[in-house]
XYZ file of C-alpha atoms in Angstrom:
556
model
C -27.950 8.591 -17.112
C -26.304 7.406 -14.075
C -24.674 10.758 -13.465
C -28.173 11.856 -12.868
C -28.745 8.973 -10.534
C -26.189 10.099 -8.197
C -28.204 13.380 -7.495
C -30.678 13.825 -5.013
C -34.034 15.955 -4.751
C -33.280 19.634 -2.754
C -30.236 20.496 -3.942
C -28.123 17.857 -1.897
C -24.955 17.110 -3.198
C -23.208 13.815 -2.648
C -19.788 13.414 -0.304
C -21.517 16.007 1.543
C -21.079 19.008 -0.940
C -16.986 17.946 -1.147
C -15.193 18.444 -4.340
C -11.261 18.636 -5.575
C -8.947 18.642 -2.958
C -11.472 18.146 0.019
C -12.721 15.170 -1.521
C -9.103 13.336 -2.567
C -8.814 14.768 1.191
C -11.349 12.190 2.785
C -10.372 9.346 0.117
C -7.064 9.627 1.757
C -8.608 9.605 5.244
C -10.018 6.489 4.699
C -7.265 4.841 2.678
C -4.885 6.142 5.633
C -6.845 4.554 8.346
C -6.649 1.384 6.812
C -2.859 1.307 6.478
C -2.437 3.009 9.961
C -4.453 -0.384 11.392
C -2.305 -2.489 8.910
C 1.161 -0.901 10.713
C -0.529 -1.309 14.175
C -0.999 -4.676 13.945
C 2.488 -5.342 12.733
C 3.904 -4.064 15.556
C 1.294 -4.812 18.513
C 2.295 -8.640 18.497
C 5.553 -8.126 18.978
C 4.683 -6.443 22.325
C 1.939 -8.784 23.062
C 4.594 -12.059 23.362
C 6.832 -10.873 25.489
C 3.952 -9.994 27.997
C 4.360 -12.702 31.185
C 0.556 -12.751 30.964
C 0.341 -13.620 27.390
C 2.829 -16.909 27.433
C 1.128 -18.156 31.014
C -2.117 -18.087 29.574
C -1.411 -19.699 26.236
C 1.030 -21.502 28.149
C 4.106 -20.699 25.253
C 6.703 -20.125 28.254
C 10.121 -21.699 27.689
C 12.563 -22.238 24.844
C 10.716 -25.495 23.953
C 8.012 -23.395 22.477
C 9.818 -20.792 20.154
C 8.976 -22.717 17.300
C 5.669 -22.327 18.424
C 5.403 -19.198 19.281
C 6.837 -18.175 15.614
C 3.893 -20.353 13.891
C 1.325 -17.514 16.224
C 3.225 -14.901 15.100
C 3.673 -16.014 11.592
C -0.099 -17.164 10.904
C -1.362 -13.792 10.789
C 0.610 -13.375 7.349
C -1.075 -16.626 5.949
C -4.260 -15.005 6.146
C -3.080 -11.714 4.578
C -1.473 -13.774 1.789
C -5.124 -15.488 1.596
C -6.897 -11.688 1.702
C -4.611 -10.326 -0.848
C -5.313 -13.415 -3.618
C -8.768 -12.998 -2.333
C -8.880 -9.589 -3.604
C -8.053 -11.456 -7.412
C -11.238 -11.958 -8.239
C -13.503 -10.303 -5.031
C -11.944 -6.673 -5.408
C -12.569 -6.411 -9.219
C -16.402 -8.324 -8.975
C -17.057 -5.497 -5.635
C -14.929 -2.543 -6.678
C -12.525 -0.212 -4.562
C -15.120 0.792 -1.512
C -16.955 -2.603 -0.934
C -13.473 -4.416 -1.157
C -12.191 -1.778 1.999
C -15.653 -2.309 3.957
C -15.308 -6.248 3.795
C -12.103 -6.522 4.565
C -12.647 -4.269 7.948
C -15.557 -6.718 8.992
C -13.569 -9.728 8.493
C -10.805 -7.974 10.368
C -13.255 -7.069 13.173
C -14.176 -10.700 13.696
C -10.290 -11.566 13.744
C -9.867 -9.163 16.542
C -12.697 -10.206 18.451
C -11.440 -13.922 18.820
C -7.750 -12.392 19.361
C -9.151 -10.291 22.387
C -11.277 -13.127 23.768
C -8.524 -15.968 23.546
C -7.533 -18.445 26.172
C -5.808 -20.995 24.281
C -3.306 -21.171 20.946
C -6.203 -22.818 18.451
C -8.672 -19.776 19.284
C -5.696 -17.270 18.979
C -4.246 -18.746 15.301
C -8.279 -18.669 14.101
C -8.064 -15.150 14.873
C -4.982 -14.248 13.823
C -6.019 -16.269 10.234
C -9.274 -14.417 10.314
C -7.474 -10.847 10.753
C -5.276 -11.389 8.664
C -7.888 -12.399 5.719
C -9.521 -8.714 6.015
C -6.124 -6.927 6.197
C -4.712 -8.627 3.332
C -8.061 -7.957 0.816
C -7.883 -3.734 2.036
C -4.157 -3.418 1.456
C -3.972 -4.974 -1.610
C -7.311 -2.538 -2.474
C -6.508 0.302 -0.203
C -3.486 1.764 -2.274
C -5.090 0.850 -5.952
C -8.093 3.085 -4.862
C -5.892 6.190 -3.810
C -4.243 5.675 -6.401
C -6.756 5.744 -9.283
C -8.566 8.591 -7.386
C -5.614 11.227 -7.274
C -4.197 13.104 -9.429
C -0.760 12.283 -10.870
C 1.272 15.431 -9.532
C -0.299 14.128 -5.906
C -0.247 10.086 -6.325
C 2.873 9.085 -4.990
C 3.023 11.907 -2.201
C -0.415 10.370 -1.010
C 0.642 7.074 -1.168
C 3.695 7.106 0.210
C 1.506 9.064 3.239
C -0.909 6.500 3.345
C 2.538 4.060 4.408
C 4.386 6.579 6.821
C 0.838 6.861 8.660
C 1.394 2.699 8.562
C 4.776 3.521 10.527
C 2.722 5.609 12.781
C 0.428 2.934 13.654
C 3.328 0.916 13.960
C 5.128 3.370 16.786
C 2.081 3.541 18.364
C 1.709 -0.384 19.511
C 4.747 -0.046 20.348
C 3.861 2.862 23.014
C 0.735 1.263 23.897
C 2.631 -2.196 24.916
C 5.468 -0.641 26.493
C 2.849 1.663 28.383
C 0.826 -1.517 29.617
C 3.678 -3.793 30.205
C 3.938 -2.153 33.231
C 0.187 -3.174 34.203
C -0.216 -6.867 35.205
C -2.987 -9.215 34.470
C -4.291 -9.791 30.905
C -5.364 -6.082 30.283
C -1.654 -6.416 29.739
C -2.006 -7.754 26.612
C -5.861 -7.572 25.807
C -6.277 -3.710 25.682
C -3.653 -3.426 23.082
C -5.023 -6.010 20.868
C -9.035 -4.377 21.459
C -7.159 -0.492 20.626
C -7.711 -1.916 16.365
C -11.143 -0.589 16.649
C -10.357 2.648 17.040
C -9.504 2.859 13.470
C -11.979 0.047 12.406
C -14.841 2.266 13.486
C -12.897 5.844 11.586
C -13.342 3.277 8.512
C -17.126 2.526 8.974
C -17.802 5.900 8.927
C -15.978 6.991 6.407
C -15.466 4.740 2.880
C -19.755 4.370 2.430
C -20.051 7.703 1.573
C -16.892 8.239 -0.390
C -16.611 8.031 -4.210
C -15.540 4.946 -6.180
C -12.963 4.360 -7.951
C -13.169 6.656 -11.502
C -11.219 3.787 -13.463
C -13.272 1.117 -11.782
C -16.458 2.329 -13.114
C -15.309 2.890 -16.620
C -14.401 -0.605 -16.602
C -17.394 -1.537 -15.628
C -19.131 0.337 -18.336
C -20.593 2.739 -15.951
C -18.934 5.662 -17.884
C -21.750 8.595 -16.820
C -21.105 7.897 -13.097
C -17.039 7.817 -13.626
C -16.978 11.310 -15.484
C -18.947 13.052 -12.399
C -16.476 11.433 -10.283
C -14.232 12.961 -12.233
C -15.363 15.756 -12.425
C -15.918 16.043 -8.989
C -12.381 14.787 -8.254
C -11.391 17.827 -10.405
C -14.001 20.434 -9.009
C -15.556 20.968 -12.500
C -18.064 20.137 -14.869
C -18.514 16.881 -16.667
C -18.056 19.177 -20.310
C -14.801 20.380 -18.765
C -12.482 19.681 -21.489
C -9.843 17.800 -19.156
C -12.449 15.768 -18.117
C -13.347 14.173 -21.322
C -10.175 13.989 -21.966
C -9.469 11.535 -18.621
C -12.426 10.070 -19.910
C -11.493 9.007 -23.138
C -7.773 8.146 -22.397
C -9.151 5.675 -19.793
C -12.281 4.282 -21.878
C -9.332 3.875 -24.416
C -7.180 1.737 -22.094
C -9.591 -0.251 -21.293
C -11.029 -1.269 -24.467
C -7.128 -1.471 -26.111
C -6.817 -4.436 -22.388
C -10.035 -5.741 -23.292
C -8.571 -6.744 -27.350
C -4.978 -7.849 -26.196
C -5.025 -8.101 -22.538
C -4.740 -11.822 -21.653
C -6.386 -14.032 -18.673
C -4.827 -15.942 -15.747
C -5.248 -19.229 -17.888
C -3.345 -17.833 -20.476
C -0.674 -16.110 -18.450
C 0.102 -19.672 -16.383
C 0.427 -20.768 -20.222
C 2.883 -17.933 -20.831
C 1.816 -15.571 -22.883
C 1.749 -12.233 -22.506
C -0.521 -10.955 -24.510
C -0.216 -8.622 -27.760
C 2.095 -5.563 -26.595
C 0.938 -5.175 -23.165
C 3.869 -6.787 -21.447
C 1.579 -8.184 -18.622
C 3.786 -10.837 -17.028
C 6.873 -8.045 -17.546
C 4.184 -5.746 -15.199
C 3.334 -8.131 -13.137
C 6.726 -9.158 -12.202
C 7.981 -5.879 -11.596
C 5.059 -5.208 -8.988
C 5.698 -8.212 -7.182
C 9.137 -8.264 -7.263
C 8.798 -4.748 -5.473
C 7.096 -6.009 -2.659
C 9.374 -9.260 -2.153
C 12.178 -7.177 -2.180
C 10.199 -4.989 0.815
C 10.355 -8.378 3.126
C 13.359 -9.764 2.003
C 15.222 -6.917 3.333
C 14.817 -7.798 6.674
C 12.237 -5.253 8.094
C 9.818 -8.226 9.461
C 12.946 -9.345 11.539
C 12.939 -6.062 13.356
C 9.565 -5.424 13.392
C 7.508 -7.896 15.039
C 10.575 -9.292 16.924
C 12.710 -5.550 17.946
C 12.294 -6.410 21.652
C 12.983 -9.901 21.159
C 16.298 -9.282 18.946
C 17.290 -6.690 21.648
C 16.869 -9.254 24.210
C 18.433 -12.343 22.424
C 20.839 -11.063 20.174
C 21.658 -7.592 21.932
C 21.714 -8.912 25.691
C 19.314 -6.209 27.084
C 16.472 -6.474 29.375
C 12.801 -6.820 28.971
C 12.083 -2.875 29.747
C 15.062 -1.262 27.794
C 14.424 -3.714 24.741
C 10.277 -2.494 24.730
C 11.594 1.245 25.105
C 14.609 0.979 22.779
C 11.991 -0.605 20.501
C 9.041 2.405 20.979
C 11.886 4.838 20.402
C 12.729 3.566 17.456
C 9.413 3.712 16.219
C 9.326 7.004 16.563
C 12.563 8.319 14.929
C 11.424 5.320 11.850
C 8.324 7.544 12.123
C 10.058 10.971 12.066
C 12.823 9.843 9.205
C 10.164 8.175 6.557
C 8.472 11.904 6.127
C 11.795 12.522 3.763
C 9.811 10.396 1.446
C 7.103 12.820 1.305
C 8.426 15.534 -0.585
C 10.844 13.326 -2.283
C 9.092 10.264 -3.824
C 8.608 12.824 -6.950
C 11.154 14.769 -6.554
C 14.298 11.670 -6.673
C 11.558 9.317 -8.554
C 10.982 5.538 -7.617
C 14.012 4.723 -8.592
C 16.392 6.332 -6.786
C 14.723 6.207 -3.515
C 14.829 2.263 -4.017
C 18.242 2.878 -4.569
C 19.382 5.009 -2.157
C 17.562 3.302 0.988
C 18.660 -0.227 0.030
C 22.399 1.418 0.111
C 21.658 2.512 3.996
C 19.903 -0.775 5.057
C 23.079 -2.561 3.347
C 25.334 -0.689 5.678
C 23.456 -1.026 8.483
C 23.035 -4.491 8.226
C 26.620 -5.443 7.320
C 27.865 -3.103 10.767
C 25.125 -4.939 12.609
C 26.430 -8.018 11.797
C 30.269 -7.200 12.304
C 29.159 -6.197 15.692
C 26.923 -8.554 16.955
C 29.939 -11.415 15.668
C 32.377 -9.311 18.458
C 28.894 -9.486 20.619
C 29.209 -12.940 20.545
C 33.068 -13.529 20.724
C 33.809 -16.019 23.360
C 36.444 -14.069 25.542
C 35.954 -10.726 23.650
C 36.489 -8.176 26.106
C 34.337 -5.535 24.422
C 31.386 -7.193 24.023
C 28.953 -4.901 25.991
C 30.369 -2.078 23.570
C 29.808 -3.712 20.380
C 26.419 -4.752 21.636
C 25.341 -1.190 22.410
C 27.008 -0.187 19.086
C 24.490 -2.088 17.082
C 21.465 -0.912 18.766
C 22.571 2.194 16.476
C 22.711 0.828 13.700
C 18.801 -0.704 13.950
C 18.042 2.473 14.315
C 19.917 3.477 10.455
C 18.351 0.775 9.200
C 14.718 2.242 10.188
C 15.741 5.779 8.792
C 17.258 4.469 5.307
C 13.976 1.785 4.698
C 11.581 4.534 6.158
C 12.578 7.063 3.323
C 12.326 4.828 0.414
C 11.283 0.690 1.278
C 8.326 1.525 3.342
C 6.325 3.589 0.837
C 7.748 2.782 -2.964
C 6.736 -0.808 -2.940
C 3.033 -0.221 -2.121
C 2.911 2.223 -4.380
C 4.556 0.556 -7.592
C 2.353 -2.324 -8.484
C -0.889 0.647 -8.224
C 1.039 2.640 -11.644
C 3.131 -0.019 -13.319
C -0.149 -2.310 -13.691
C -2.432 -2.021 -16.480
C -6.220 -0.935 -16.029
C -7.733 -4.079 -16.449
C -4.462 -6.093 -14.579
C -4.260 -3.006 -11.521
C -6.240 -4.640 -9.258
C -4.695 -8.042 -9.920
C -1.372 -6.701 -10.065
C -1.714 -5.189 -6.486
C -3.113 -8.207 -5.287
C -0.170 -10.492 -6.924
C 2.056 -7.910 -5.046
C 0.760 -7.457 -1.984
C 0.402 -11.850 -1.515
C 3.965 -11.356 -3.003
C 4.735 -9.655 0.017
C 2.567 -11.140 2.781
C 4.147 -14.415 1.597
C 7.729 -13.516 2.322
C 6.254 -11.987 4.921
C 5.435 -15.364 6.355
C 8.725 -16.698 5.696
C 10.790 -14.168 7.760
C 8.363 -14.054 10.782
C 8.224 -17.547 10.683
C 12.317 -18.138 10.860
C 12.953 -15.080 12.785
C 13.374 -16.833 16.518
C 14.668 -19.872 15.300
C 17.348 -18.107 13.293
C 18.487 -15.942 16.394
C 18.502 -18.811 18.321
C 20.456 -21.199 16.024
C 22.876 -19.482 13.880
C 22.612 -16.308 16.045
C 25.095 -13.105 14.597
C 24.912 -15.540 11.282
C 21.258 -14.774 11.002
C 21.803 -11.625 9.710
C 24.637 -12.214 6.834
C 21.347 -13.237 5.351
C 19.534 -9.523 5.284
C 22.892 -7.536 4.192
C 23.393 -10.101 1.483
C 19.462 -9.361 0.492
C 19.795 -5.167 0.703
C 22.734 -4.913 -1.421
C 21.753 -7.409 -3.983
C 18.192 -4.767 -4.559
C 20.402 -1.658 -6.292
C 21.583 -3.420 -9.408
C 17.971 -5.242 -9.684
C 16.253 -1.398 -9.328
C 18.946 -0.425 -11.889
C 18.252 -2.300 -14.580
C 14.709 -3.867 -14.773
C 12.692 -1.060 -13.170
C 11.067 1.880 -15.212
C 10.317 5.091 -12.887
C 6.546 5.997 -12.791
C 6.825 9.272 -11.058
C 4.566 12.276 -12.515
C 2.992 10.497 -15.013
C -0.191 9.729 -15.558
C -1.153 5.841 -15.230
C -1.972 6.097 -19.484
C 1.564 7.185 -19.531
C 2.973 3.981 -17.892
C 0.486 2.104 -20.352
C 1.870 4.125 -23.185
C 5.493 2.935 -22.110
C 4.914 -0.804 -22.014
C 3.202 -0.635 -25.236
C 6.464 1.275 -27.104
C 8.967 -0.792 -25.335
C 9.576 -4.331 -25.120
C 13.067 -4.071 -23.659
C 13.310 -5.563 -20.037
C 16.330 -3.437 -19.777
C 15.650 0.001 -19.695
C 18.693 1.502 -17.843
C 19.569 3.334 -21.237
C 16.550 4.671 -22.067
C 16.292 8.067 -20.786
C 12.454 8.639 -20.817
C 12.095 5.339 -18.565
C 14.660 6.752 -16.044
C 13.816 10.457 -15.692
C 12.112 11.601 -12.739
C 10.326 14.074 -14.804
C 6.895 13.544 -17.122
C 8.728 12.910 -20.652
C 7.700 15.775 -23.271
C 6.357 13.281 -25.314
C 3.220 12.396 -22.933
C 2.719 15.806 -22.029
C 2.323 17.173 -26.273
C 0.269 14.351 -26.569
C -2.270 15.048 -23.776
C -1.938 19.082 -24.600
C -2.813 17.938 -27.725
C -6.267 15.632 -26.647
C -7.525 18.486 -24.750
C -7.284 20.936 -27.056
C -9.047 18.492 -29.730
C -11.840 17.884 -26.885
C -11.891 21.593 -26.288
C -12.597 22.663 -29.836
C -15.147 19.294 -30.173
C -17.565 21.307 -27.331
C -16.736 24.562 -28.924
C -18.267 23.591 -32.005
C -22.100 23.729 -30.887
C -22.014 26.492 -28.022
C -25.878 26.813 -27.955
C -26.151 22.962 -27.815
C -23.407 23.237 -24.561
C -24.928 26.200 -23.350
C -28.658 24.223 -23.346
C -26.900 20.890 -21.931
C -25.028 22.746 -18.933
C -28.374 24.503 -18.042
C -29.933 21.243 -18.152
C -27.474 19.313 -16.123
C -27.927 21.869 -13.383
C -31.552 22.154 -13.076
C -30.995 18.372 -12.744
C -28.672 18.887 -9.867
C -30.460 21.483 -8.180
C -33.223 18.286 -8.366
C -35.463 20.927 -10.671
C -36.810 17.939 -12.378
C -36.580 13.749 -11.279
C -34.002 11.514 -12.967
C -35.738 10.559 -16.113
C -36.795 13.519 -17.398
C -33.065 15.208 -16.741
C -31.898 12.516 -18.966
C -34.205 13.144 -21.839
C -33.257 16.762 -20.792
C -29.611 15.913 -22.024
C -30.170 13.646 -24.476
C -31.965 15.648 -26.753
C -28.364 17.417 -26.930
């Protein structure tokens, strides 16, 4: 049995003797770490090209190369777009842990050639590279917190997982502004060789963690999943909550496995019977295209360059304007924390695309009197704006920054999760691509036009989250299941169990009511549990090897 298997001779316990909360603990760690890299190298290139350094030695000085410069920039998303469809067909075959440890060795050999470069081919290899491994961990990263937490914790952890990605993200920014004031290329090198600092956290941390619970059980590896369960929960394997989990998830899968449908048949169109997979798979993605397409890229791998360009400041005020920023993005997007269950998905969607609205319509207002020929004001208005970047941070750290990782992890069904993340998270490195790759030519050529564009974007997103978007906040992920299965309406903004913040009654009589069938199902032989509990623990105290614990059980 393979729960057996996991055990080892003397007593020693796996994950080090960790269980419950110490355990999700270290999951979270790990799944942290990765996103904390993933924000640090979103916002370390936007340092590294304004360094003097940088542009003499890949010789990208001078207006004539923007376009350029942009396609350097830009490349790194092709390769996370790449990771993330990569992660299709490589995440389900590997699992949640293997994905993560690939991904961080293809990232490490992106960095190396980024570090070492002299020359624009051997800095776009490694920027492809990178961006390969990044892409495959965070479309995996998320799916495996996810699918290891419980529900009451899921989106809290998640939603974590992305402000720790903002505070990867202020820190490149306080590493470049730090070494922009050393000369030579340590300027630029040293920030680009600081990504193994949380490379190496992640080596020694995901081999020894658990895998994925869900993963396992679709995998038909059902003994090993209900220890990690169990050990998830800090109880037994004949706890009665745990064979419940069990059996709610063994249930999903085979209910996919009968009506789910394959990619062949989904580019044909159909949908399959009653699981609404395109519906799902569109809702995921759509989340994450709406996370580019309102306008965050534009600020954050170009904040010094739209300072200098569009704002008029210099080099040194535009880096520090830019760290502090960072940090008060940083501060702001820990609102989401307590809130993500508290408002629900939906309204924190809501609310933030509201502020980045605002602040991108006053942006533009201003920057047009910015750029007045003759306007007398125009160092006022310019300074004015620089406030309202600063909005937009708060309002997208509270509820764009977290919400669209973490929707395609719990609207997705079992067997579609991992492709669902993967659709979403190429969804979003692909748009990604687009507004890195316009960003300085935009500035440059239609200049306070530019950003028309990103208000336009932001206030379009609250009638969209309004009417085609179900909240998935405290439920379980057989809930959300459950709710795609019983409703085939793509509008749900009248149902009031798909817009309530709060688990509807429904799910939580019909779980009460699983447990207490699985409760009274052990009850019914107490010697037979009593003799199978004292033989599952002389097996983990290692009283006996492997096969003989088995028959030990078996004869149960």
């Amino acid at each position: 049995m393979a729960n057996f298997k996991r055990g080892q001779k003397g007593g020693k316990r796996p994950y080090f003797g960790l269980t419950g909360g110490w355990l999700t603990f270290w999951v979270s760690v790990a799944c942290s770490t990765d996103m904390t890299l993933f924000g640090y190298d979103q916002g370390v290139f936007g340092g590294v090209i304004v360094t003097q350094d940088f542009l003499n030695t890949l010789n990208l000085n001078g207006p004539e190369h923007t376009s350029l410069l942009g396609t350097v920039t830009a490349i790194y998303d092709v390769g996370c777009f790449f990771g993330a469809i990569a992660a299709f067909s490589i995440g389900e075959r590997l699992g949640r842990k293997k994905s993560v440890l690939l991904g961080t060795i293809v990232m490490s050999i992106g960095a190396i050639l980024q570090i070492s470069a002299y020359g624009v081919p051997q800095m776009i290899v490694g920027r492809i590279v990178a961006g390969l491994g990044n892409g495959l961990n965070t479309a995996t990263a998320p799916v495996w917190q996810a699918e290891t937490s419980k529900a009451a914790w899921r989106g809290k952890l998640v939603v974590i997982e992305l402000i720790l990605n903002i505070a990867g993200f202020s820190l490149s920014n306080w590493i470049t502004y730090g070494f922009s004031y050393v000369n030579g290329p340590v300027a630029w090198r040293f920030p680009l060789a600081f990504q193994f600092f949380f490379i190496f956290i992640l080596f020694a941390t995901v081999p020894w963690l658990p895998e994925s619970p869900r993963w396992l059980i679709a995998h038909d590896q059902v003994d090993e999943a209900e220890q990690i369960i169990a050990d998830l929960e800090a109880t037994s394997v004949d706890d009665a909550y745990v064979i419940t989990e069990s059996k709610e998830i063994q249930w999903a899968v085979q209910y996919e496995r009968e009506n789910g449908v394959g990619w062949l048949d989904l580019l044909r169109g159909r949908s399959g019977n009653g699981t609404s997979t395109i519906r799902r798979l569109i809702l995921g993605a759509g989340a994450q295209a709406m996370q580019q397409l309102a306008g965050i890229n534009v600020t954050s791998y170009y904040l010094p360059t739209v300072l200098i360009q569009s704002v008029g400041l210099n080099e040194k005020l535009a880096r520090l304007l830019a760290a502090c920023n960072s940090v008060s993005y940083l501060a702001f997007s820990t609102i989401g924390i307590p809130n993500v269950e508290r408002w629900g998905r939906r309204k924190m969607l809501m609310y933030a695309a509201t502020g980045q609205f605002l602040s991108y319509l006053m942006i533009t207002i201003l920057l047009r009197y910015n750029e007045l020929p003759g306007y007398s004001g125009s160092k006022q208005v310019a300074a004015a704006s620089v406030a309202f970047f600063f909005t937009y941070y708060i309002c997208f750290g509270i509820g764009f920054q977290g919400v669209p990782w973490l929707y395609p992890t719990e609207i997705n069904s079992l067997s579609m999760r991992t492709k669902g993340a993967a659709l979403g998270t190429a969804s979003n490195w692909a748009f990604n691509y687009m507004v890195v790759e316009i960003t300085p030519i935009g500035i440059q050529t239609l200049q306070w036009k530019f950003y028309i564009i990103w208000t336009i974007f932001n206030a379009s997103f609250v009638p969209i989250v309004y009417l085609f978007y179900p909240e998935t906040s405290d439920r379980t992920l057989e809930d959300v299941d459950r709710f795609f299965r019983e409703n085939q309406n793509v509008f749900i903004f009248t149902d009031k169990d798909a817009i309530s913040s709060k688990r509807p009654a429904r799910y939580i009589e019909h779980e009460q009511a699983e447990v207490r069938r699985n409760s009274s199902a052990i009850g019914q032989n107490p010697e037979a549990n009593k003799y199978r509990l004292a033989a599952i623990e002389r097996a983990n105290r290692g009283d006996f090897d492997d096969e003989k614990g088995a028959e030990e059980v078996e004869k149960v």
